[in-house]
Coordinates of C-alpha atoms and ligand atoms in Angstrom, one line a residue:
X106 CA 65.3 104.8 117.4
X107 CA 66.8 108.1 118.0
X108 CA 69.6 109.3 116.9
X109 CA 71.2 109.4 120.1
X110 CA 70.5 105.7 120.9
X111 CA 71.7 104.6 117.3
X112 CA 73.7 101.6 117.9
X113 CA 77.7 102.0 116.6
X114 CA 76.9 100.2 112.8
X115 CA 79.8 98.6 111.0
X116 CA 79.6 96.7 107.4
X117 CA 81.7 93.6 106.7
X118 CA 82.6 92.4 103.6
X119 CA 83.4 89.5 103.5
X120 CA 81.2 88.3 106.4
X121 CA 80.6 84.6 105.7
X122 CA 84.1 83.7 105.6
X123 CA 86.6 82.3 109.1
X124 CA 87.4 85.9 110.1
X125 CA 84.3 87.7 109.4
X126 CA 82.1 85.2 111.6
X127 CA 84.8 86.0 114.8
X128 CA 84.7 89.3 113.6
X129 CA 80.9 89.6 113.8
X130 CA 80.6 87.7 117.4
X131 CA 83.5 90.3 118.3
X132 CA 81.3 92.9 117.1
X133 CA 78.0 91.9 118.3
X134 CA 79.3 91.7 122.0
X135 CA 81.0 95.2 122.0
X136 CA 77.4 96.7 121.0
X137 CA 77.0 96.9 117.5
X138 CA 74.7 96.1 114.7
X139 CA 76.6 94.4 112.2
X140 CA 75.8 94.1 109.1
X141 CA 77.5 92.0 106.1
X142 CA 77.8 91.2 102.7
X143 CA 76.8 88.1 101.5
X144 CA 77.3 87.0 97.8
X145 CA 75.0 84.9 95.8
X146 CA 75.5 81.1 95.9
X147 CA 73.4 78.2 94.8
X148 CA 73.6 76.9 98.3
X149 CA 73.4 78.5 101.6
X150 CA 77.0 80.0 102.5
X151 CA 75.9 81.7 105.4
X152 CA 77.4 78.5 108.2
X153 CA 79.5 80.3 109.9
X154 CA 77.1 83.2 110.6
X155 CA 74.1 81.2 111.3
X156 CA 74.1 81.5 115.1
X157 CA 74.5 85.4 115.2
X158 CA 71.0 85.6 112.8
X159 CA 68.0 86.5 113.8
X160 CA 64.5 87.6 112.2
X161 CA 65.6 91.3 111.1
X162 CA 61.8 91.9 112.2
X163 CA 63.4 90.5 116.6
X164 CA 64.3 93.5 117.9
X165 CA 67.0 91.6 119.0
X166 CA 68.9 91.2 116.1
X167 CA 71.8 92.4 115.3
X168 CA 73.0 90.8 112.2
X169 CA 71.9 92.1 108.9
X170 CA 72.6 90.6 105.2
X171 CA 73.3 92.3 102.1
X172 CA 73.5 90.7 99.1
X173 CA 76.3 91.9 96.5
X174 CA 79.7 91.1 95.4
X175 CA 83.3 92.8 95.1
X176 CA 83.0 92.8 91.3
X177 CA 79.5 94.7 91.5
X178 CA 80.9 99.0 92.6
X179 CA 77.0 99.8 92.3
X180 CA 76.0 97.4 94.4
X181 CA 79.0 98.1 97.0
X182 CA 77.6 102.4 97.1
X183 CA 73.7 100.9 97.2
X184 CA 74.7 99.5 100.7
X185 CA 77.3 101.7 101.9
X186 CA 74.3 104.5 101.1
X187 CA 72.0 102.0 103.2
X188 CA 73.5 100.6 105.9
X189 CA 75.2 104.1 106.7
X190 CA 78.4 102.3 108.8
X191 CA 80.7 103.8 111.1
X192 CA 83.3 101.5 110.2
X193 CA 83.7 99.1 107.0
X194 CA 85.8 95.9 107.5
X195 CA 87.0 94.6 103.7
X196 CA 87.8 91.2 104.4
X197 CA 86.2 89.5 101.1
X198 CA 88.4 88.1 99.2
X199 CA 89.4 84.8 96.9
X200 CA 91.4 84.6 99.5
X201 CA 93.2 80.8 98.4
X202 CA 96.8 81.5 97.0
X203 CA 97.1 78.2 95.2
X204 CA 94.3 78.8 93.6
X205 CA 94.7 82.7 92.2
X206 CA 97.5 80.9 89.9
X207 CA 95.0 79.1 88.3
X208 CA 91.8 82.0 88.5
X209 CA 94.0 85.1 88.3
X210 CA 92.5 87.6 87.0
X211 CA 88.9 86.9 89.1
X212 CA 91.1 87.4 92.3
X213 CA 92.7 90.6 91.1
X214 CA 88.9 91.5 90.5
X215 CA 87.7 90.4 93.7
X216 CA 91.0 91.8 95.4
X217 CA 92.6 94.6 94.2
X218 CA 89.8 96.5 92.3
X219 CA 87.0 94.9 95.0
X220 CA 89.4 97.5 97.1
X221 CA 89.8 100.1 94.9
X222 CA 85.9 100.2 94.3
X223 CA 85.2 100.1 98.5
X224 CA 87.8 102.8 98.2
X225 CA 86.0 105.1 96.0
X226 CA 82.3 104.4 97.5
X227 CA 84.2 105.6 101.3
X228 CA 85.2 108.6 99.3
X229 CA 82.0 109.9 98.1
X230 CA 80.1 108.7 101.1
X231 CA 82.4 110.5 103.3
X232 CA 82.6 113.4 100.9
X233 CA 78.9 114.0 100.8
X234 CA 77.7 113.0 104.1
X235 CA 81.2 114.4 106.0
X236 CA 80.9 111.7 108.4
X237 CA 83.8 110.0 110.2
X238 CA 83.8 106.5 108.9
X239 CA 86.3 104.3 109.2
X240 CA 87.7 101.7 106.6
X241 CA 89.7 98.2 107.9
X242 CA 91.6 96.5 104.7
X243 CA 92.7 92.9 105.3
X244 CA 96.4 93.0 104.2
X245 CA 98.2 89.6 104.4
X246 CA 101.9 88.5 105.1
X247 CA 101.6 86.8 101.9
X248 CA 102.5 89.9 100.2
X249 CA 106.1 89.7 101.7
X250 CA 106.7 86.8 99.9
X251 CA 110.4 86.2 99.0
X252 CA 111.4 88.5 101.9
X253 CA 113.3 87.3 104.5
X254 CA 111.9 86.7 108.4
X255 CA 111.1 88.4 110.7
X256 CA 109.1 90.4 108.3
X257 CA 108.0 93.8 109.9
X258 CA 105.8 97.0 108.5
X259 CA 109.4 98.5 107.3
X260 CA 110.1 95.4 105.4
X261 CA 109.7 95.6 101.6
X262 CA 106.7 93.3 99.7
X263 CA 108.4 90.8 97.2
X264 CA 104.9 89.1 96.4
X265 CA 105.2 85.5 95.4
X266 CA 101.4 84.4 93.4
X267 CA 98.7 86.1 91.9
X268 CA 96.9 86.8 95.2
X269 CA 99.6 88.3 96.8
X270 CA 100.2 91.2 93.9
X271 CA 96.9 91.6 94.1
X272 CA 96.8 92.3 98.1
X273 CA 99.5 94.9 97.7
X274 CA 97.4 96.7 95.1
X275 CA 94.9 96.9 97.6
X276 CA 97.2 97.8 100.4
X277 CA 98.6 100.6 98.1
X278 CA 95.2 101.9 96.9
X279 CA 94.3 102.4 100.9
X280 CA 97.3 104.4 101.6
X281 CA 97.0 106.4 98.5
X282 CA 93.8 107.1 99.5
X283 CA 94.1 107.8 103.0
X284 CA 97.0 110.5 102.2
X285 CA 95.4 112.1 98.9
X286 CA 91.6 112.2 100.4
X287 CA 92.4 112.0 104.3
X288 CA 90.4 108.6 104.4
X289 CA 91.1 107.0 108.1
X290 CA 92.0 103.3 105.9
X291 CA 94.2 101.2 108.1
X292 CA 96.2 98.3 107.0
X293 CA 96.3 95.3 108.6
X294 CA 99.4 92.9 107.8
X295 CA 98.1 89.3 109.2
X296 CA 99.8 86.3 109.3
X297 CA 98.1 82.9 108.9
X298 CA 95.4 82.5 111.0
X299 CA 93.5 79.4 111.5
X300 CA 90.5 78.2 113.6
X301 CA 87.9 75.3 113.5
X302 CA 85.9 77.6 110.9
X303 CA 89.0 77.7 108.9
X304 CA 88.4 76.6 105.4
X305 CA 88.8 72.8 104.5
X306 CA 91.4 73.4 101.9
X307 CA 93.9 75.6 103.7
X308 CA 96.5 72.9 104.9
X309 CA 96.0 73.3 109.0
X310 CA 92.4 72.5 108.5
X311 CA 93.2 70.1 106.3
X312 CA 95.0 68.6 108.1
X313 CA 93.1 68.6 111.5
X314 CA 90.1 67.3 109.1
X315 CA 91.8 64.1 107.7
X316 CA 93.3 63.2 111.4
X317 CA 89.7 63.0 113.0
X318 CA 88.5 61.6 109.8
X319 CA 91.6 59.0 109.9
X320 CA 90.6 58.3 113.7
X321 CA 87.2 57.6 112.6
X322 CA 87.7 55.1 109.9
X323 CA 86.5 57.9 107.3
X324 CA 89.8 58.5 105.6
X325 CA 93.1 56.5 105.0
X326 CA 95.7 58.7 103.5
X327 CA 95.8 62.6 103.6
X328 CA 97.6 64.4 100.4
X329 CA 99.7 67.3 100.5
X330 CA 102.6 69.3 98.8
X331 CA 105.5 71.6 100.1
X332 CA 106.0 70.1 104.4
X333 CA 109.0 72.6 103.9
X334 CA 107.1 76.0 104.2
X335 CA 107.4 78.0 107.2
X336 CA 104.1 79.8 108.9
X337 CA 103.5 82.2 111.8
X338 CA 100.2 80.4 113.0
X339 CA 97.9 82.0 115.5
X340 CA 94.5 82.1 116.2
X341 CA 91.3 84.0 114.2
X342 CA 89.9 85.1 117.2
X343 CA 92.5 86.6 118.5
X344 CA 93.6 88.6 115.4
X345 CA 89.5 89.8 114.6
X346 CA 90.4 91.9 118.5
X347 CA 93.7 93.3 116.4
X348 CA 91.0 94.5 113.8
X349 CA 88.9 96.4 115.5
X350 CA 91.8 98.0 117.7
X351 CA 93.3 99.8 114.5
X352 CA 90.3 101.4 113.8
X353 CA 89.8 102.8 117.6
X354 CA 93.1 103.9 117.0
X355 CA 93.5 107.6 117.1
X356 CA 95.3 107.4 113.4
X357 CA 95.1 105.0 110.4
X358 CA 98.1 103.4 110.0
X359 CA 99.6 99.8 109.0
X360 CA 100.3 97.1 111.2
X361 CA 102.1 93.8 111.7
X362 CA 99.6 91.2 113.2
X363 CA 101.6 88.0 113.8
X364 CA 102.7 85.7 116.9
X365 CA 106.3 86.0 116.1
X366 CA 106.9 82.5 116.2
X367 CA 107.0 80.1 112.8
X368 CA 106.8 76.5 112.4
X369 CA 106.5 74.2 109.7
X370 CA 103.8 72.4 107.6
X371 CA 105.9 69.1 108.6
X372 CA 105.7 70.8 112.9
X373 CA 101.8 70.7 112.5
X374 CA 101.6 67.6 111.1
X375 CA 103.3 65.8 113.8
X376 CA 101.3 68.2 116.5
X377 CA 97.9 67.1 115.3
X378 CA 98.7 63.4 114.5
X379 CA 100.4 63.6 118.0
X380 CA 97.4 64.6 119.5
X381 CA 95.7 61.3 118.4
X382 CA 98.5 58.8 119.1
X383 CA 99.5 58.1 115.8
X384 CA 102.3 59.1 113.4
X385 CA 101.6 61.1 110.5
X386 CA 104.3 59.5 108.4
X387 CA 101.7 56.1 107.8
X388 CA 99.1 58.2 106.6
X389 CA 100.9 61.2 104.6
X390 CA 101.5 60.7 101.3
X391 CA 103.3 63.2 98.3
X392 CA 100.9 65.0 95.9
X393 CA 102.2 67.5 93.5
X394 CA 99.1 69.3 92.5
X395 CA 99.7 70.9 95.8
X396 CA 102.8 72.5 94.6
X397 CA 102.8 76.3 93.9
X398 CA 104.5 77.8 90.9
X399 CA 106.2 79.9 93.2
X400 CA 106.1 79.1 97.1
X401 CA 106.7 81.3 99.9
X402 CA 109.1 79.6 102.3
X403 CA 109.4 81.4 105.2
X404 CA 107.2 83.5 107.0
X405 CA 107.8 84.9 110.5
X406 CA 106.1 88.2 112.1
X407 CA 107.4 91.3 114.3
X408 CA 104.3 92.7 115.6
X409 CA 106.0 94.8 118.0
X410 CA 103.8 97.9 116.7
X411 CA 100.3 96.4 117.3
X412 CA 101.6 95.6 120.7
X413 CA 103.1 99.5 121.3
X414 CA 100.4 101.3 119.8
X415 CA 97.2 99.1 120.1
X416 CA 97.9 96.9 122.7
X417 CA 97.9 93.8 120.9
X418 CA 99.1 90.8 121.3
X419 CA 98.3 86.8 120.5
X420 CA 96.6 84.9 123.3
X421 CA 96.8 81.4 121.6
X422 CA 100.0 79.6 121.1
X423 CA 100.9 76.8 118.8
X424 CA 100.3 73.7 120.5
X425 CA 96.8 75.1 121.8
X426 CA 95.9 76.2 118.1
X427 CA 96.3 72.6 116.7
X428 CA 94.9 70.7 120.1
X429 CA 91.5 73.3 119.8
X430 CA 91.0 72.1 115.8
X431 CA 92.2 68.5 116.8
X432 CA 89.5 68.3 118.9
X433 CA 86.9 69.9 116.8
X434 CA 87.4 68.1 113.8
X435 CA 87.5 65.0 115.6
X436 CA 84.1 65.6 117.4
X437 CA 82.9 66.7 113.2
X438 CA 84.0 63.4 112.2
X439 CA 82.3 61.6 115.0
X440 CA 79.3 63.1 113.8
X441 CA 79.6 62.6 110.3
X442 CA 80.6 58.5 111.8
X443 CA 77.2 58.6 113.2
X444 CA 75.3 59.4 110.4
X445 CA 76.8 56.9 108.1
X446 CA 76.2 54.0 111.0
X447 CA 72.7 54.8 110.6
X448 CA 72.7 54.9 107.4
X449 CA 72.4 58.9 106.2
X450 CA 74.8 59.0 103.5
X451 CA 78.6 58.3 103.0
X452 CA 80.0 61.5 104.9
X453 CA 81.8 64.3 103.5
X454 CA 83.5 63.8 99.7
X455 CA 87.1 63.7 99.3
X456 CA 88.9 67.1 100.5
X457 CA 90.9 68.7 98.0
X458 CA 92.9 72.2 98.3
Ligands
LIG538 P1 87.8 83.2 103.8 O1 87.4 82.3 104.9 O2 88.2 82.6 102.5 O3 86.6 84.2 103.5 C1 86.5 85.0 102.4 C2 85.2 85.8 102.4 O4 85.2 86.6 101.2 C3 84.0 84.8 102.3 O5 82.9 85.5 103.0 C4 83.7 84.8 100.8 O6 82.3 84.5 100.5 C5 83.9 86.3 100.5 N1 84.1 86.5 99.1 C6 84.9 85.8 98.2 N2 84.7 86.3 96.9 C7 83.8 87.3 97.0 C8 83.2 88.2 96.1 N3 83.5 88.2 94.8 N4 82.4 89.2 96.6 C9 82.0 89.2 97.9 N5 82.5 88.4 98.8 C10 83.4 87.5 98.4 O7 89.0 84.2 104.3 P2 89.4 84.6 105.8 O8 90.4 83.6 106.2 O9 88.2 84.8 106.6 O10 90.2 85.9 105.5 C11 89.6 87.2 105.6 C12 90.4 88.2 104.8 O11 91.7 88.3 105.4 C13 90.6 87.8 103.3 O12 90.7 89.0 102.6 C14 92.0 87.1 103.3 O13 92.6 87.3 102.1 C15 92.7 88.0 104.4 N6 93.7 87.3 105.1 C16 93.5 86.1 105.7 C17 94.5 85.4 106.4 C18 94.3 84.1 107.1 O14 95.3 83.5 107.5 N7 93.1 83.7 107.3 C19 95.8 86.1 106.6 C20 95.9 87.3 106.0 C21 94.9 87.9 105.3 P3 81.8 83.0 100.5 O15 81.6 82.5 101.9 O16 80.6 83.0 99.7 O17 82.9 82.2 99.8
LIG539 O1 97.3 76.9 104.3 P1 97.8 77.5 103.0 O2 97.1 77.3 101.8 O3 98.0 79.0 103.4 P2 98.9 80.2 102.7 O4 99.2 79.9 101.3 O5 100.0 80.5 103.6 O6 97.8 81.4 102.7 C1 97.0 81.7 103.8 O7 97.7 82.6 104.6 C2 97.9 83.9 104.0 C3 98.6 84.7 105.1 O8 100.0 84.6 104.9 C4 96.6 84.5 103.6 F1 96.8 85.8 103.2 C5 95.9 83.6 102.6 O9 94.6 84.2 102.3 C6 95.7 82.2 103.2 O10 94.8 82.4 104.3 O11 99.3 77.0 102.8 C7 100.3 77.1 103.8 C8 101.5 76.3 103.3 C9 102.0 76.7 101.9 O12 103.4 76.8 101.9 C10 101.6 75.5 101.0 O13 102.5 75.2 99.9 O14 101.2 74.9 103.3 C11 101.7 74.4 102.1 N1 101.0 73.2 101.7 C12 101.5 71.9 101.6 N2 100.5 71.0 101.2 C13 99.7 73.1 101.4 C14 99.4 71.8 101.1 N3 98.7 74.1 101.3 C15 97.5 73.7 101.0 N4 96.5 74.6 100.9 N5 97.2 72.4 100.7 C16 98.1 71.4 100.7 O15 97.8 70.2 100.4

């Protein structure tokens, strides 16, 4: 192809996870050729994605794996040299805050250096080649912790868990970089976001999971911790559009990405067991494995700068977020019903998280 017809390329970290697979239909539909990285795994991790693939020999395609890892810098510079992006997403991450209290120090790896070693590969690239490329970190409300709503980009981080530290390393090591080298890094500051690709052990999709299971005779009692803890929910699809607006932005700069209203773990409980005519209260049941050391109770965005300066703002509310997963996971568990009526298996193992 030549070079004037060379599609806009961006690289994704992080691409088989919730947000990269929106972020790569996103992506895909505004012209480019996306390509991700994808980390070794004894099974096939590549779900979410599957859809967007094609043959890389179709001319059509437009999704390209990778395969590497956070912890591996020369494998990060091998594809950065490669895939020669005009903008990197970093979204990879161990990104489950329960669990960096028990695997600390791999999601500082994964997290904070992962960063720090994207970091240095962007300044060498940029330094030798002198092209404009632009670097997206995925920043996360988590890392304002203790502080209290409506958290903003002028409030200070008080991080609460191992994840959260290491997310304001990262978020540090972009700024420092973007000031001492003149990177374009920009910092996005997202609140919970959730979706029917959301991952089974963060506690919407838990939750949506066990009510279609519950519907479908597959599940009798759901497990859970803190019902206390506060979250500004909104929708993955809409927040992947926040993404790629910071980096079309004619500065790098941080920025709240939030719907500015919060409701409780007990307020989505009764929404999605709602939604199926039954009352969560017969079917919930205390577990305190899913207690956190230290919780974060209440978190609550202003994202009053993404809509000034990007034009940003959520297009899902609450009660649509929980009706869209209701729905899905009740049509999964269907599915999974039908198999197990003819005889394929027992369904899905017990969901932990
Ligand atoms: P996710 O579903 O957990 O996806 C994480 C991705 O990172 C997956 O593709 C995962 O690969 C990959 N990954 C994990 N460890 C890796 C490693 N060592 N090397 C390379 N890749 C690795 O997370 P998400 O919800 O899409 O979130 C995307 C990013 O935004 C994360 O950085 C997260 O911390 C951050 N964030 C999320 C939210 C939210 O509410 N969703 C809010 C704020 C910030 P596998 O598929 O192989 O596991
Ligand atoms: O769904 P969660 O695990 O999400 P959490 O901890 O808010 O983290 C998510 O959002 C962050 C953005 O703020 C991201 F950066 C991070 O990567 C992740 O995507 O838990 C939400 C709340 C917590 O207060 C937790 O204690 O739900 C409470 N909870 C109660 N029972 C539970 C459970 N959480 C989980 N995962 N499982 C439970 O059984």
């Amino acid at each position: 192809m030549a070079a004037a017809e060379r599609r806009r390329r961006a690289l994704i970290t992080g691409i088989t996870g919730q947000d990269g697979s929106y972020l790569s239909e996103l992506l895909i539909t505004k012209g480019y050729d996306v390509h991700g990285i994808i980390r070794r795994a004894s099974m096939f991790n590549t779900g979410r994605i599957e859809h967007l693939y094609r043959d890389p020999h179709d001319p059509e395609a437009r999704l390209f794996g990778h395969y590497g890892d956070m912890t591996d810098g020369t494998a990060l510079r091998r594809i950065i040299e490669a895939v020669e992006p005009d903008e990197i997403y970093n979204l990879a991450a161990q990104s489950h805050v329960r669990v960096s209290f028990d695997e600390p120090e791999y999601t500082a790896d994964v997290v904070a250096m992962g960063a720090l070693r994207l970091l240095e590969c962007l300044r060498d690239y940029v330094a030798r080649t002198g092209r404009d490329v632009r670097m997206y970190q995925a920043g996360s409300s988590e890392m304002f912790g203790d502080a209290p709503p409506r958290q903003s980009e002028a409030t200070p981080f008080q991080p609460r868990s191992p994840y959260a530290t290491a997310k304001v390393a990262a978020h540090e090591h972009a700024r420092n970089y973007r000031e001492a080298y003149g990177l374009f890094v920009a910092n996005g500051i997202l609140f919970n976001h959730e979706s029917p690709r959301r991952g089974e052990t963060f506690v919407t999709r838990k939750i949506t999971r066990a009510v279609g299971r519950i519907r479908e005779g597959l599940q009798d009692k759901l497990y859970l911790g803190n019902l206390d803890a506060r979250r500004d929910w909104g929708f993955a699809g809409d927040y992947v559009d926040a993404m790629w607006r910071m980096l079309q932005h004619d500065t790098p700069d941080d920025f709240v990405v939030a719907t500015g209203r919060s409701y409780s773990v007990r307020d989505f409980l009764e929404a999605a067991f709602e939604q199926a005519g039954l009352d969560w209260q017969d079917y919930v049941e205390f577990d305190e494995r899913y207690l956190r050391p230290t919780e974060v109770d209440h978190l609550e965005g202003d994202a009053a700068k993404a809509k000034d300066k990007l034009g940003w703002t959520a297009a899902t509310d609450f009660k649509t977020l929980v009706a869209m997963m209701a729905e899905a996971d009740h049509e999964l568990a269907r599915r999974e019903r039908t198999l197990i009526d003819a005889g394929h298996g027992e369904g899905l193992t017990a969901l932990n998280g």
